[in-house]
Structures are given as structure tokens and as C-alpha cells.
Amino acid sequence: EDNIAYLGVGPRLVLVDVSNPAAPQFMGQSTILGDSLRDLAKDGAFIYGAAGQAGLVVLDVSDPTDIQIANAGPNYSQAQPPNAQQIALSGGRVFVRNYAPNDLVWFELPEPAQPQFSDSLPLGQSEGFGAVGDLLFLPAGSGIRVAQAQDPDETISRIDASGEIYRIRTAVTNNTLYLSYITQNSHLAIYDLTNPAEPQFVSETPFAEFPPLGETAVTDHALITSFTFGEFGYCSTSLTIFDIRQPNEPQQVAESSPQNCATKLVGNGDYLYVVGRSGLRIFDTRDPANLQLVGSYSNPLGVQIVDDFLPGQPVSYFLSSEGSGSKITAVDLSQATLLGELTLPSEDPVFRLLTDTPHLIAPIWNRGLAIFDTAVPQAIQPIYTAPEDNISLGNYSATAVVNNVVYMPVQDRFEFTGELGAFDLQDPANPQLAGTVFTGLTSFATLLHEGNTLYLLGASEPQELVIIDISTPLAPELVSTMTLTQNVRQIAVVGDMIYATCEITVCDSLTVIDVTDKERPFISSQWQIPYDGVAAATADNRIYFLSSNNTIWALDVNDPANPKMVGNHTLPGWYSNIKLAGNTLYVSAGFAGLMVVTINPSPDTGCQDLSATLCQTVWR
């Protein structure tokens, strides 16, 4: 709107000047919101955002270079717990689709920055709703209910469908409404909105000619729908383009790839804006049969999604996936400078970065290892990729690198053998399986290394903790096995103590296991705690657990007999991995980017004494 693209980028709002579509320019960005932005709507100088568990948020964009959070949410007083996914402005109200439960929630706007909860109604199993002007298009069993925004409970007309409505999308040009929806099949219906209170049916495109629907957008010349498919790091979007220069007689004229794993389509004038894993791409639609890419915008470091992060000095590495395969990016964070990048084949998805000393090592799902030469970060070079018939890797969490040896489970593509392999990397171009040890486990959950010992956590019940001696690195030996009484999800090792947390749905305890005598480990104590552990990082006598409710918890274990929780910090969005370097925690957050959290800030960071708290200082 007004030559500005408003982008939800993780838990930030980013503004980009698109007055010259061929050269979009960054204008400004907000500070961090309470969760990632899923959807946006604009009215005057305010952006209204559906921000997941942060609910409904409001941002003042009157100065694009100085965006202010006018209301941080959630604004859900008297409503269900917030999980805002979709948003629209209609009839002077704000409408939000909430998830779990799947409700339509609406708010009055006595003041632009002060939305007030009004009411809600259930949406059943449908993924969304539509809003055009003062009209709402709501799923209603095997049909779509049309209602006025001022009275969402009152039906003014109904559109019958052949089955349960799963998804609704709307796009309007002049008085023509394009209504796309999914039952068991996809549908595109056209309505005349000359009289908004009584939409008049014009025609419908037969479902046999229409691909599955994702998003729908309309420009002055074309109607565009998308279909996105993805799995294991691969993602692809196809666009179906209709010529609508005769609005009531759309003609399918082309199918196209936006070169982006798309999450949103927006049309404005001559241009189609596609956002997704590869950032923003802008297409000229004046010839609907031949869309032309005219410009693009992405994160200056070239990283949109952070699957994993390997901190280093001066070079750090991002692992990301933009749909065409995993991508490894070398950056200098101190200068915010992109150094180099390498995109891997889509058939070799990588989920973790293990180490960059002396080479970058990454496990390939269901394959084995990949090794890269990073001596010149500007030109990352593959040294070794496991052949397809190689020993397979079934769990990337059960892998550890110790000097020039990689320890990982040995299995074929279908079954774990119970053995842990020691792979010699003295020649990184030709790793060799030098030794194995039988663990007695039927599956792995995770593996940790401390000193000359490996600790393996089994995944099958009853869970077992297996202790392996690696004093002779290429000849690992089984020391002992201990059966655990709790369903453990994550373990952390500090000295001769293991700290284990369990699934929060199963228990709420911290189990301390004494492994001073590796042959006779025993549970020394158990404590009730208000969190579980999805991932963990350790430093000195501190453990930093990342929990499933998106919070970092700091645990002081200086006295193992009396561990103390000394701080916590809630993060916006959903997270998967945490790493520690110096006094900084790095949390990989997928679509939300990278969260950087200081744990012992110096006085010039602007943080207060953190003896009992953590302090977030930087994001992305």
C-alpha cells in the first residue's frame, strides 16, 4: 500500500519501499514482538497483526523509519488463550482466526491502538475465513455463510457446497468477488458484489480443471492461486494464473513457479507480491500469460530461515532451507557480513551443523555424513558426501564429534543395529568406520560427550542410559547401562552429574544422576520443576534448558544436591535448538530467524544485573 510493502518477518514488522519494484529498499523494522507475525491488516497509520500466542498486536507505522509497537497484545480478555493465525478488518472491527480452539474472535476499535474484545464464534475444522468490505464469508458445514461484520451471527445469505468447507480465501477487483474454497475438491466461484448485501452468483470453475488451493490474489490483470508442497527441507510452490481482463470470464492462461516457497500472495495494481522462504519477489502481471519477475528483497545476510546455527570467531555458519535444498551460509556476525554460501542437493537434507574444526561436519538424514572445507568461507567446498548405500543415519541428535572422530549409530535404512560406530576423519575425504560397540539399545534419543565418556539415551521404553568409554577413541567400550524410571526427553552433563528432564505431559521433574563411578551410576535426587527440556546448553555450573513453552530456563548446579533455578526468559515463536558460545546463547528459530541472548552482559549492553534473569539483546 502506498508503495510500501509491510512484511511479517518472524517476530518483527519490516517495511520495504517498493516504489521502484525492480529495486526494493529497506525502510525500517519494529522491535521484537511476543511471537511471530502470521498475518497483517492495515488501517491508516496502524498495522494490525495476528501474532500467534501474542494475540492481536498493533503497530504505528506513521513514520516508516521509526515503527512503534502501539499495543503488544494479546487483547484477549474473556476470550480463549491466544493463538492468532489470520486477521482482517471489516465493518470497523478487527477479526482474528484463533487456533486451538479454532474460533473467529472479533474486537471493537474505540481507539486505533486499543482494540477491545467483543465476542467469538467457532469455525469448526476450517482453516480460515474471508472478509470483503463489510461482509464476512464464514465456513458453515457444507456451505459458506455470508454475514455482516456488525452482526457476524446473523446470516444474510448462504453459498452451498458439495462437502465440509476446509479453507476459504477471497479476492476482489471492482465489484467482482473471486471466492476460492476447498471441500474434498478445490472450487473457484465468481460473485457480483454490486449489491454487497446480496452477492449474485456468476459462475464457477469446474474443480477438475483447478489445482489444490493455497493462497489467492488479484491484480488489475490477473487472478493468481498458489499450491505449495514440501517435506524434509524441500518445498515448491506453483502458481495458476487467470486472465481477468474480462472479470466475469476468467481464462486460465499459465502455470508458473515463483522461485519461492510461498506463504502469502498479495496483488496491487500491476504487480503480484509473493513472500516466503526466499524473501519477497515482485512480478509484473500486465501480460497474465507471461509473468515477469521484476524485483526481489531478502534478508541482507541471505538467510531467511534458521534451522541451525554454529557460532564462531570470526566466522559463524547458518543452516537454512528455502525449499530447493539445505543451504549453508558463512557470515561474520560482528560486521553483519555475508561471506559465502553453498546450496546442497534437495535429496540430501541436512538438519544440524556439528563442528567447523577443522572441517564443517553435518549429518545427512538417512544417509550418513557430509564434510565441507571451510578454509575459505567465501568458497565453501564439499569434501565428502556419504554414498546412498552407506551406513545410514536415523537420528541426527545421536551424533557427536570428538577431535577427528565422529560417533553415530550404525544402521541400514530400515533398522538400527544396536551398534555405535566410531568413524575416523583423519582423511576427511575418506572417513572410515574404525570401531563399533554394541549398546543394547533398540533406538537412540540423544548422545552427549563429556571428557572421555559418551552418554547415550535410548528412545524406547523402558528408557535406558548407556555409558561408553572413549579413552581409546577408535575403540569405544561399553561401561554400564542404567534403566530410568521417568520418560526422559533431554539430558545435560556437568562434571560427574547428569541432569535429565522429561516430557511435560508425563511428569514435571528434574532427575539428577551421579556418574562419578561410571560402572555404577545412580539417581541422587529428583526435583519438581515447571518446565521440560527440548534442548540444553551448559557452561561452567549452569545449564540453560530450552523448554517446549518457548522459554529459556537457567539452572545453577554448583551444588548438585540442591540445584537452583536462577532465571528464565520467554522467547517469541517456536524453537528447536540452542547453542552457547562465551556469554551468548544462540537459539535457532526456523521462520523466526535467530535469537541471540546474553547471559552475563557487560554494563554497556543496557541490561541490569542479571543474577536472577536473562537478558535478550539482539535478534537476527
XYZ file of C-alpha atoms in Angstrom:
620
model
C 0.000 0.000 0.000
C 1.303 3.498 -0.907
C 4.437 1.957 -2.449
C 5.351 0.258 0.825
C 5.418 -3.496 1.418
C 4.628 -4.454 5.007
C 6.317 -7.771 5.808
C 5.938 -10.027 8.808
C 9.455 -11.413 9.326
C 9.451 -13.670 12.359
C 8.508 -11.537 15.404
C 9.228 -8.262 13.595
C 7.398 -5.985 11.173
C 9.686 -4.921 8.303
C 8.862 -2.104 5.861
C 10.271 -2.089 2.330
C 9.985 0.716 -0.219
C 8.654 -0.799 -3.479
C 8.100 2.466 -5.371
C 10.676 1.036 -7.777
C 9.655 -2.646 -7.949
C 12.950 -3.508 -9.600
C 14.937 -2.278 -6.592
C 13.063 -2.664 -3.266
C 14.733 -0.775 -0.412
C 14.659 -1.446 3.332
C 12.938 1.362 5.273
C 12.605 0.248 8.875
C 11.691 -2.522 11.271
C 9.943 -2.886 14.596
C 11.414 -4.170 17.804
C 10.617 -7.748 18.790
C 7.010 -8.773 19.352
C 5.841 -11.529 21.668
C 5.533 -14.105 18.864
C 5.953 -14.413 15.116
C 3.594 -12.472 12.844
C 1.295 -14.835 10.915
C -0.853 -12.261 9.098
C -1.270 -8.487 8.719
C -4.009 -5.925 8.061
C -3.656 -2.153 7.696
C -5.893 0.799 8.509
C -4.478 4.297 8.197
C -1.266 4.625 10.167
C -1.718 1.319 12.006
C -0.833 -2.277 11.216
C -2.839 -4.962 12.993
C -1.023 -8.263 13.328
C -2.032 -11.829 14.109
C 0.952 -12.769 16.259
C 0.370 -16.334 17.390
C 0.446 -16.630 21.166
C 0.969 -12.872 21.462
C -2.565 -12.496 20.080
C -3.624 -9.263 18.387
C -0.855 -6.651 18.209
C -0.935 -3.076 16.880
C 1.977 -1.152 15.348
C 2.162 2.540 14.487
C 3.745 2.935 11.028
C 3.152 6.676 10.596
C 6.950 7.004 10.409
C 8.199 4.029 8.335
C 11.727 4.535 9.634
C 10.634 4.504 13.274
C 7.958 1.836 13.751
C 6.392 1.832 17.216
C 4.620 -1.027 18.960
C 1.380 0.681 19.954
C -0.139 -2.398 21.583
C 1.853 -5.571 22.293
C -1.239 -7.743 22.791
C -2.767 -10.125 23.362
C -6.045 -8.165 23.956
C -7.885 -11.454 24.512
C -9.592 -10.607 27.787
C -12.518 -13.032 28.275
C -11.545 -14.966 25.126
C -9.776 -18.296 24.644
C -5.969 -18.457 25.036
C -4.484 -16.508 22.121
C -3.027 -18.231 19.081
C -3.797 -15.721 16.326
C -3.292 -17.036 12.778
C -5.331 -14.852 10.381
C -6.579 -11.260 10.546
C -8.913 -8.968 8.609
C -10.518 -5.548 9.045
C -14.215 -5.379 8.245
C -17.023 -3.044 9.241
C -14.811 -1.060 11.621
C -13.858 -4.197 13.541
C -10.816 -6.443 13.692
C -11.467 -10.142 13.046
C -8.927 -12.785 14.035
C -8.918 -16.517 13.422
C -7.635 -18.191 16.541
C -6.216 -21.709 16.634
C -6.842 -24.387 19.285
C -9.688 -23.778 19.660
C -10.441 -22.777 16.084
C -12.553 -19.659 16.676
C -13.313 -16.379 14.960
C -12.626 -13.633 17.511
C -13.550 -10.014 16.905
C -12.623 -6.714 18.503
C -14.047 -3.196 18.607
C -11.770 -0.216 17.925
C -12.795 2.688 20.186
C -9.215 3.881 19.631
C -6.967 2.556 16.835
C -4.348 1.267 19.248
C -6.794 -0.039 21.873
C -8.759 -2.993 20.481
C -11.358 -4.368 22.863
C -12.532 -7.970 22.771
C -16.166 -8.187 21.676
C -17.159 -11.801 21.035
C -16.267 -15.044 19.269
C -17.826 -17.947 17.415
C -16.496 -21.411 16.476
C -15.185 -22.101 12.965
C -15.184 -25.893 13.219
C -12.375 -27.554 11.287
C -11.969 -24.814 8.680
C -8.566 -23.243 8.169
C -9.841 -19.738 7.646
C -12.488 -17.179 6.745
C -12.911 -14.422 4.174
C -13.652 -10.706 4.565
C -14.589 -8.239 1.831
C -15.735 -4.729 2.708
C -18.393 -5.142 5.382
C -19.034 -8.804 4.506
C -17.728 -11.929 6.192
C -17.558 -15.324 4.484
C -17.647 -17.982 7.173
C -17.494 -21.789 6.986
C -20.820 -23.364 7.895
C -20.715 -27.113 7.467
C -21.298 -27.935 3.805
C -21.527 -24.310 2.801
C -20.360 -20.746 3.305
C -22.351 -18.342 5.419
C -22.347 -14.666 4.373
C -22.758 -12.229 7.274
C -22.398 -8.527 8.005
C -19.335 -7.609 10.042
C -21.558 -5.744 12.511
C -23.572 -8.910 13.177
C -21.443 -11.998 12.474
C -24.044 -14.330 13.998
C -26.753 -13.259 11.544
C -26.772 -14.960 8.127
C -27.753 -12.729 5.191
C -27.158 -15.389 2.524
C -25.622 -18.820 2.092
C -23.435 -20.455 -0.546
C -23.997 -24.198 -0.674
C -21.064 -26.538 -1.249
C -20.638 -30.224 -2.003
C -18.983 -31.026 1.310
C -17.460 -29.750 4.535
C -15.640 -26.443 3.999
C -11.927 -26.730 4.778
C -10.483 -23.406 3.622
C -11.827 -20.056 2.356
C -9.936 -17.312 0.521
C -11.315 -14.134 -1.083
C -10.025 -11.647 -3.649
C -11.882 -8.638 -5.084
C -11.476 -6.352 -8.074
C -14.042 -3.600 -8.577
C -17.385 -5.329 -7.860
C -16.229 -8.838 -8.728
C -15.586 -11.294 -5.911
C -13.430 -14.358 -6.508
C -14.224 -16.870 -3.792
C -11.892 -19.858 -3.554
C -12.620 -22.653 -1.147
C -11.835 -26.302 -0.524
C -14.184 -29.149 0.304
C -12.915 -32.527 -0.878
C -12.016 -30.643 -4.042
C -10.991 -27.110 -4.934
C -13.512 -24.519 -6.105
C -13.320 -21.051 -7.611
C -16.633 -19.194 -7.664
C -17.337 -15.707 -9.018
C -19.890 -13.345 -7.460
C -21.150 -9.897 -8.404
C -20.940 -7.515 -5.417
C -22.835 -4.605 -6.953
C -25.240 -5.089 -4.059
C -22.917 -6.192 -1.240
C -25.803 -7.383 0.907
C -26.846 -9.854 -1.788
C -23.840 -11.310 -3.658
C -25.025 -12.644 -7.021
C -23.544 -15.889 -8.335
C -21.924 -15.548 -11.773
C -20.031 -18.769 -12.468
C -17.764 -21.445 -11.048
C -14.627 -23.056 -12.428
C -15.019 -26.868 -12.501
C -12.861 -28.497 -9.836
C -11.380 -30.960 -12.340
C -9.632 -28.044 -14.025
C -8.449 -26.431 -10.811
C -5.351 -27.357 -8.725
C -5.412 -27.577 -4.912
C -5.704 -24.119 -3.414
C -3.247 -22.369 -1.148
C -3.421 -18.584 -1.401
C -5.421 -16.340 -3.757
C -4.587 -12.833 -5.001
C -5.869 -10.488 -7.688
C -4.178 -7.682 -9.632
C -5.660 -5.354 -12.251
C -4.986 -8.008 -14.876
C -4.819 -11.445 -13.294
C -6.167 -13.776 -10.655
C -3.454 -15.943 -9.153
C -3.795 -19.003 -6.945
C -0.991 -21.000 -5.358
C -0.309 -24.577 -4.366
C 2.641 -25.322 -2.071
C 4.105 -28.738 -1.323
C 7.038 -29.558 0.920
C 8.722 -32.231 3.008
C 12.183 -32.888 4.514
C 13.514 -29.449 3.625
C 12.133 -29.492 0.074
C 9.383 -27.019 -0.760
C 7.886 -25.902 -4.047
C 5.074 -23.527 -4.997
C 3.217 -23.490 -8.293
C 1.075 -20.563 -9.426
C -2.020 -20.836 -11.603
C -2.732 -17.602 -13.472
C -6.096 -16.500 -14.860
C -6.550 -13.591 -17.235
C -9.375 -11.452 -15.742
C -9.428 -8.571 -18.159
C -12.955 -9.869 -18.678
C -13.684 -10.109 -14.925
C -16.661 -12.475 -15.166
C -14.939 -14.792 -17.628
C -11.524 -15.677 -16.192
C -9.346 -17.691 -18.539
C -6.568 -19.902 -17.233
C -3.553 -18.834 -19.269
C -0.459 -20.115 -17.495
C 1.168 -22.019 -14.687
C 4.354 -20.673 -13.221
C 6.893 -21.097 -10.441
C 7.584 -18.021 -8.285
C 11.022 -19.425 -7.383
C 9.908 -19.187 -3.783
C 8.295 -21.498 -1.248
C 5.362 -19.135 -0.853
C 3.375 -18.413 2.293
C 1.413 -15.377 1.064
C 0.297 -13.743 -2.198
C -0.798 -10.099 -2.437
C -1.880 -8.242 -5.562
C -1.706 -4.474 -6.018
C -2.204 -2.672 -9.320
C 0.031 -4.234 -11.955
C 2.090 -6.264 -9.516
C 1.954 -9.551 -7.639
C 3.926 -9.763 -4.391
C 4.976 -13.263 -3.293
C 6.538 -13.809 0.135
C 8.037 -16.989 1.528
C 11.264 -18.793 2.308
C 13.234 -16.843 -0.294
C 12.005 -13.447 0.900
C 9.881 -11.111 -1.263
C 9.546 -11.477 -5.048
C 7.668 -8.985 -7.229
C 6.072 -9.930 -10.577
C 4.623 -7.760 -13.345
C 1.211 -9.211 -14.337
C 0.295 -6.934 -17.240
C 0.708 -9.960 -19.500
C -1.027 -12.652 -17.420
C 0.249 -15.419 -19.691
C 3.842 -14.406 -19.054
C 4.534 -13.131 -15.540
C 7.812 -11.238 -15.312
C 9.996 -11.180 -12.193
C 10.994 -7.541 -11.786
C 12.485 -7.349 -8.296
C 13.182 -9.122 -5.022
C 14.118 -8.438 -1.411
C 15.606 -10.757 1.204
C 17.497 -10.603 4.462
C 20.816 -8.807 3.859
C 22.683 -11.902 5.087
C 20.784 -14.059 2.625
C 19.274 -16.153 5.428
C 15.501 -16.323 5.789
C 15.053 -19.495 7.863
C 17.404 -20.696 10.604
C 17.334 -24.474 11.079
C 20.624 -24.486 12.977
C 23.474 -22.141 13.822
C 27.140 -22.775 14.566
C 28.711 -19.786 16.363
C 32.355 -18.984 15.790
C 35.001 -16.257 15.734
C 35.230 -14.618 13.318
C 33.094 -16.892 11.105
C 29.713 -18.368 12.051
C 27.535 -20.677 9.975
C 23.799 -20.753 9.357
C 21.926 -23.828 8.187
C 18.734 -22.898 6.375
C 16.238 -24.372 3.934
C 14.491 -22.375 1.251
C 12.788 -25.316 -0.429
C 15.360 -26.272 -3.047
C 17.707 -27.947 -0.577
C 19.642 -27.175 2.563
C 21.862 -24.088 2.445
C 24.994 -23.417 4.497
C 25.852 -19.732 4.861
C 29.094 -18.322 6.282
C 28.763 -14.930 7.981
C 30.781 -12.513 10.069
C 28.238 -11.536 12.725
C 30.425 -8.803 14.175
C 30.196 -6.970 10.844
C 26.806 -8.398 9.771
C 28.508 -9.520 6.566
C 27.690 -12.404 4.245
C 30.914 -14.241 3.391
C 29.796 -17.215 1.321
C 27.103 -19.838 0.863
C 26.570 -23.319 -0.530
C 23.241 -24.898 -1.523
C 23.089 -28.689 -1.239
C 21.065 -31.042 -3.457
C 17.435 -31.375 -2.368
C 17.858 -35.146 -1.947
C 20.434 -34.558 0.829
C 18.571 -32.651 3.584
C 20.824 -31.549 6.440
C 19.348 -30.834 9.878
C 22.338 -29.996 12.085
C 25.801 -28.461 11.940
C 28.150 -30.329 14.265
C 31.522 -28.583 14.172
C 33.759 -26.455 11.974
C 37.087 -27.566 13.469
C 38.969 -28.343 11.320
C 36.169 -29.041 8.831
C 32.446 -28.383 8.836
C 30.578 -31.626 9.535
C 26.860 -32.168 9.037
C 24.716 -35.309 9.265
C 22.516 -36.113 6.257
C 19.169 -37.642 7.111
C 19.002 -41.391 6.279
C 22.410 -41.241 4.673
C 25.409 -40.511 6.874
C 27.810 -37.583 6.933
C 28.717 -34.642 4.758
C 32.061 -32.885 5.272
C 32.966 -29.432 3.961
C 36.185 -27.465 3.581
C 35.675 -24.008 5.125
C 39.267 -22.794 4.988
C 37.979 -20.106 2.626
C 34.497 -19.152 3.943
C 33.759 -17.309 0.703
C 34.017 -20.620 -1.167
C 32.678 -23.483 0.953
C 33.633 -26.738 -0.778
C 32.207 -30.261 -0.284
C 34.921 -32.750 0.660
C 32.806 -35.830 1.255
C 29.176 -36.891 0.961
C 28.163 -40.362 2.069
C 27.082 -42.574 -0.849
C 23.480 -43.727 -0.955
C 24.395 -47.284 0.059
C 26.358 -46.004 3.039
C 25.651 -46.695 6.711
C 22.517 -44.710 7.384
C 21.895 -42.016 9.965
C 18.468 -42.334 11.557
C 18.730 -39.742 14.322
C 20.767 -36.576 13.887
C 20.573 -35.897 17.661
C 22.559 -39.090 18.333
C 25.799 -37.850 16.794
C 28.933 -36.443 18.415
C 32.266 -35.185 17.096
C 35.346 -35.580 19.315
C 38.542 -34.316 17.699
C 38.868 -36.325 14.454
C 36.320 -38.982 15.358
C 32.577 -38.972 14.701
C 30.359 -41.216 16.812
C 26.969 -42.110 15.365
C 24.519 -45.032 15.328
C 25.107 -47.780 12.776
C 22.030 -48.860 10.866
C 20.707 -49.715 7.464
C 17.824 -47.709 6.028
C 15.230 -49.665 7.948
C 16.659 -50.919 11.226
C 19.089 -49.823 13.921
C 21.716 -52.498 14.569
C 22.268 -51.543 18.205
C 25.845 -50.551 17.448
C 27.541 -47.189 17.883
C 30.210 -46.554 15.278
C 33.477 -44.621 15.597
C 34.386 -43.017 12.263
C 37.972 -41.881 11.690
C 38.170 -38.478 9.962
C 41.952 -38.206 9.671
C 41.342 -38.230 5.926
C 38.159 -36.128 5.672
C 37.683 -37.120 2.037
C 37.505 -40.786 3.020
C 36.001 -41.357 6.502
C 36.474 -44.901 7.772
C 34.430 -46.939 10.240
C 37.249 -47.815 12.638
C 35.378 -49.399 15.524
C 31.956 -50.235 16.932
C 30.432 -51.027 20.289
C 27.127 -52.806 20.924
C 24.919 -50.590 23.085
C 21.970 -52.901 23.694
C 19.598 -50.110 22.640
C 16.870 -50.556 20.038
C 16.724 -46.822 19.256
C 18.508 -43.587 20.144
C 17.089 -40.362 21.595
C 20.276 -38.368 22.079
C 24.010 -38.621 22.675
C 26.304 -36.351 24.721
C 30.053 -36.184 25.142
C 31.939 -35.208 28.305
C 35.670 -35.865 28.694
C 36.425 -39.476 27.767
C 32.815 -40.569 28.074
C 29.757 -40.755 25.846
C 26.275 -40.810 27.354
C 23.566 -42.362 25.172
C 19.867 -42.009 25.925
C 17.581 -44.649 24.460
C 14.260 -43.716 22.904
C 12.272 -46.892 23.585
C 10.525 -47.642 26.871
C 11.765 -48.516 29.359
C 14.382 -45.887 28.635
C 17.999 -46.687 29.320
C 21.100 -44.584 29.853
C 24.192 -46.180 28.314
C 27.712 -45.085 29.276
C 30.536 -45.602 26.761
C 34.258 -45.119 27.429
C 36.205 -43.475 24.575
C 39.622 -43.245 26.231
C 40.759 -45.112 23.138
C 38.811 -43.005 20.624
C 38.565 -45.570 17.816
C 37.779 -48.479 20.152
C 34.774 -47.416 22.274
C 33.816 -49.727 25.155
C 30.524 -50.257 26.971
C 30.886 -49.368 30.654
C 27.365 -49.652 32.091
C 23.631 -49.431 31.424
C 21.040 -47.886 33.715
C 17.257 -48.186 33.413
C 15.444 -44.890 34.010
C 12.159 -44.603 35.874
C 10.974 -41.467 34.070
C 10.267 -40.788 30.395
C 13.333 -38.597 29.794
C 13.376 -36.155 26.879
C 16.622 -34.247 27.333
C 19.854 -34.697 29.287
C 22.675 -32.313 30.165
C 26.057 -33.226 31.644
C 28.027 -31.076 34.093
C 31.093 -32.749 35.553
C 30.082 -36.105 37.005
C 26.377 -35.332 37.116
C 23.651 -35.851 34.529
C 20.528 -33.696 34.704
C 17.508 -35.204 32.952
C 14.164 -33.583 32.173
C 11.063 -35.389 30.974
C 8.081 -34.703 28.738
C 5.977 -32.018 30.448
C 2.826 -34.029 29.644
C 4.252 -37.037 31.500
C 5.974 -35.534 34.521
C 7.387 -32.282 35.853
C 10.651 -33.389 37.387
C 14.403 -32.932 37.130
C 16.321 -36.138 37.783
C 19.949 -35.877 38.943
C 22.102 -38.918 38.135
C 25.512 -39.350 39.765
C 28.007 -40.854 37.278
C 31.160 -40.373 39.362
C 31.525 -44.156 39.251
C 30.767 -44.831 35.602
C 30.179 -48.515 36.312
C 27.573 -47.797 38.989
C 25.514 -44.692 38.137
C 22.633 -43.921 40.473
C 19.846 -41.370 40.914
C 20.964 -38.976 43.619
C 17.871 -36.742 43.734
C 14.718 -35.637 41.949
C 13.167 -32.176 41.906
C 9.864 -30.784 40.758
C 10.285 -28.095 38.081
C 7.794 -26.066 35.993
C 9.291 -26.947 32.596
C 10.621 -29.688 30.350
C 13.703 -29.576 28.133
C 13.620 -29.611 24.344
C 17.316 -28.715 24.116
C 20.089 -27.739 26.513
C 23.443 -25.971 26.672
C 25.926 -25.926 29.544
C 28.597 -23.533 30.796
C 30.602 -23.990 33.989
C 27.970 -24.832 36.606
C 24.987 -23.515 34.661
C 22.519 -25.381 32.448
C 20.297 -23.496 30.019
C 17.232 -25.547 29.107
C 15.026 -24.574 26.187
C 11.508 -25.734 27.054
C 8.527 -26.594 24.875
C 6.743 -23.414 26.025
C 9.449 -21.330 24.290
C 11.304 -20.309 27.438
C 14.986 -20.458 28.363
C 15.490 -21.580 31.965
C 18.805 -21.027 33.766
C 19.660 -23.718 36.314
C 22.551 -23.273 38.766
C 24.030 -26.699 39.605
C 27.045 -25.539 41.594
C 25.628 -27.676 44.407
C 24.313 -30.824 42.637
C 22.393 -31.782 45.759
C 20.482 -28.511 45.614
C 20.092 -27.175 42.033
C 18.533 -23.730 41.803
C 16.531 -22.098 39.043
C 18.076 -18.632 38.787
C 16.423 -17.114 35.728
C 14.187 -17.510 32.724
C 13.413 -15.662 29.528
C 10.410 -16.234 27.260
C 11.090 -16.125 23.528
C 8.717 -15.183 20.708
C 7.814 -18.108 18.472
C 8.769 -21.755 18.344
C 12.318 -23.033 18.714
C 14.298 -26.206 18.143
C 17.931 -25.860 19.137
C 20.181 -23.907 21.493
C 23.951 -23.390 21.458
C 26.335 -21.498 23.706
C 29.499 -19.568 22.890
C 31.147 -17.420 25.545
C 28.411 -15.468 27.319
C 25.907 -15.742 24.493
C 23.117 -18.203 23.753
C 22.072 -18.733 20.133
C 18.587 -20.139 19.614
C 17.607 -21.393 16.164
C 14.005 -20.432 15.458
C 13.203 -21.557 11.926
C 10.956 -18.970 10.258
C 11.539 -16.583 13.189
C 15.274 -16.396 12.475
C 17.990 -16.498 15.126
C 17.544 -15.298 18.696
C 20.699 -14.103 20.453
C 20.557 -13.883 24.258
C 23.299 -12.659 26.586
C 23.720 -14.456 29.886
C 26.421 -12.318 31.534
C 26.043 -8.906 29.921
C 28.624 -6.209 30.356
C 27.447 -2.799 31.660
C 27.315 -1.268 28.187
C 24.596 -3.657 26.956
C 21.881 -1.665 28.695
C 20.853 -4.707 30.755
C 20.591 -4.668 34.517
C 22.293 -7.053 36.925
C 21.218 -10.476 35.733
C 21.913 -12.555 38.793
C 18.337 -13.816 38.559
C 17.357 -13.118 34.959
C 18.415 -13.454 31.360
C 18.542 -10.507 29.007
C 17.740 -10.587 25.329
C 19.859 -8.100 23.405
C 19.861 -8.907 19.705
C 17.678 -10.664 17.145
C 18.641 -11.766 13.624
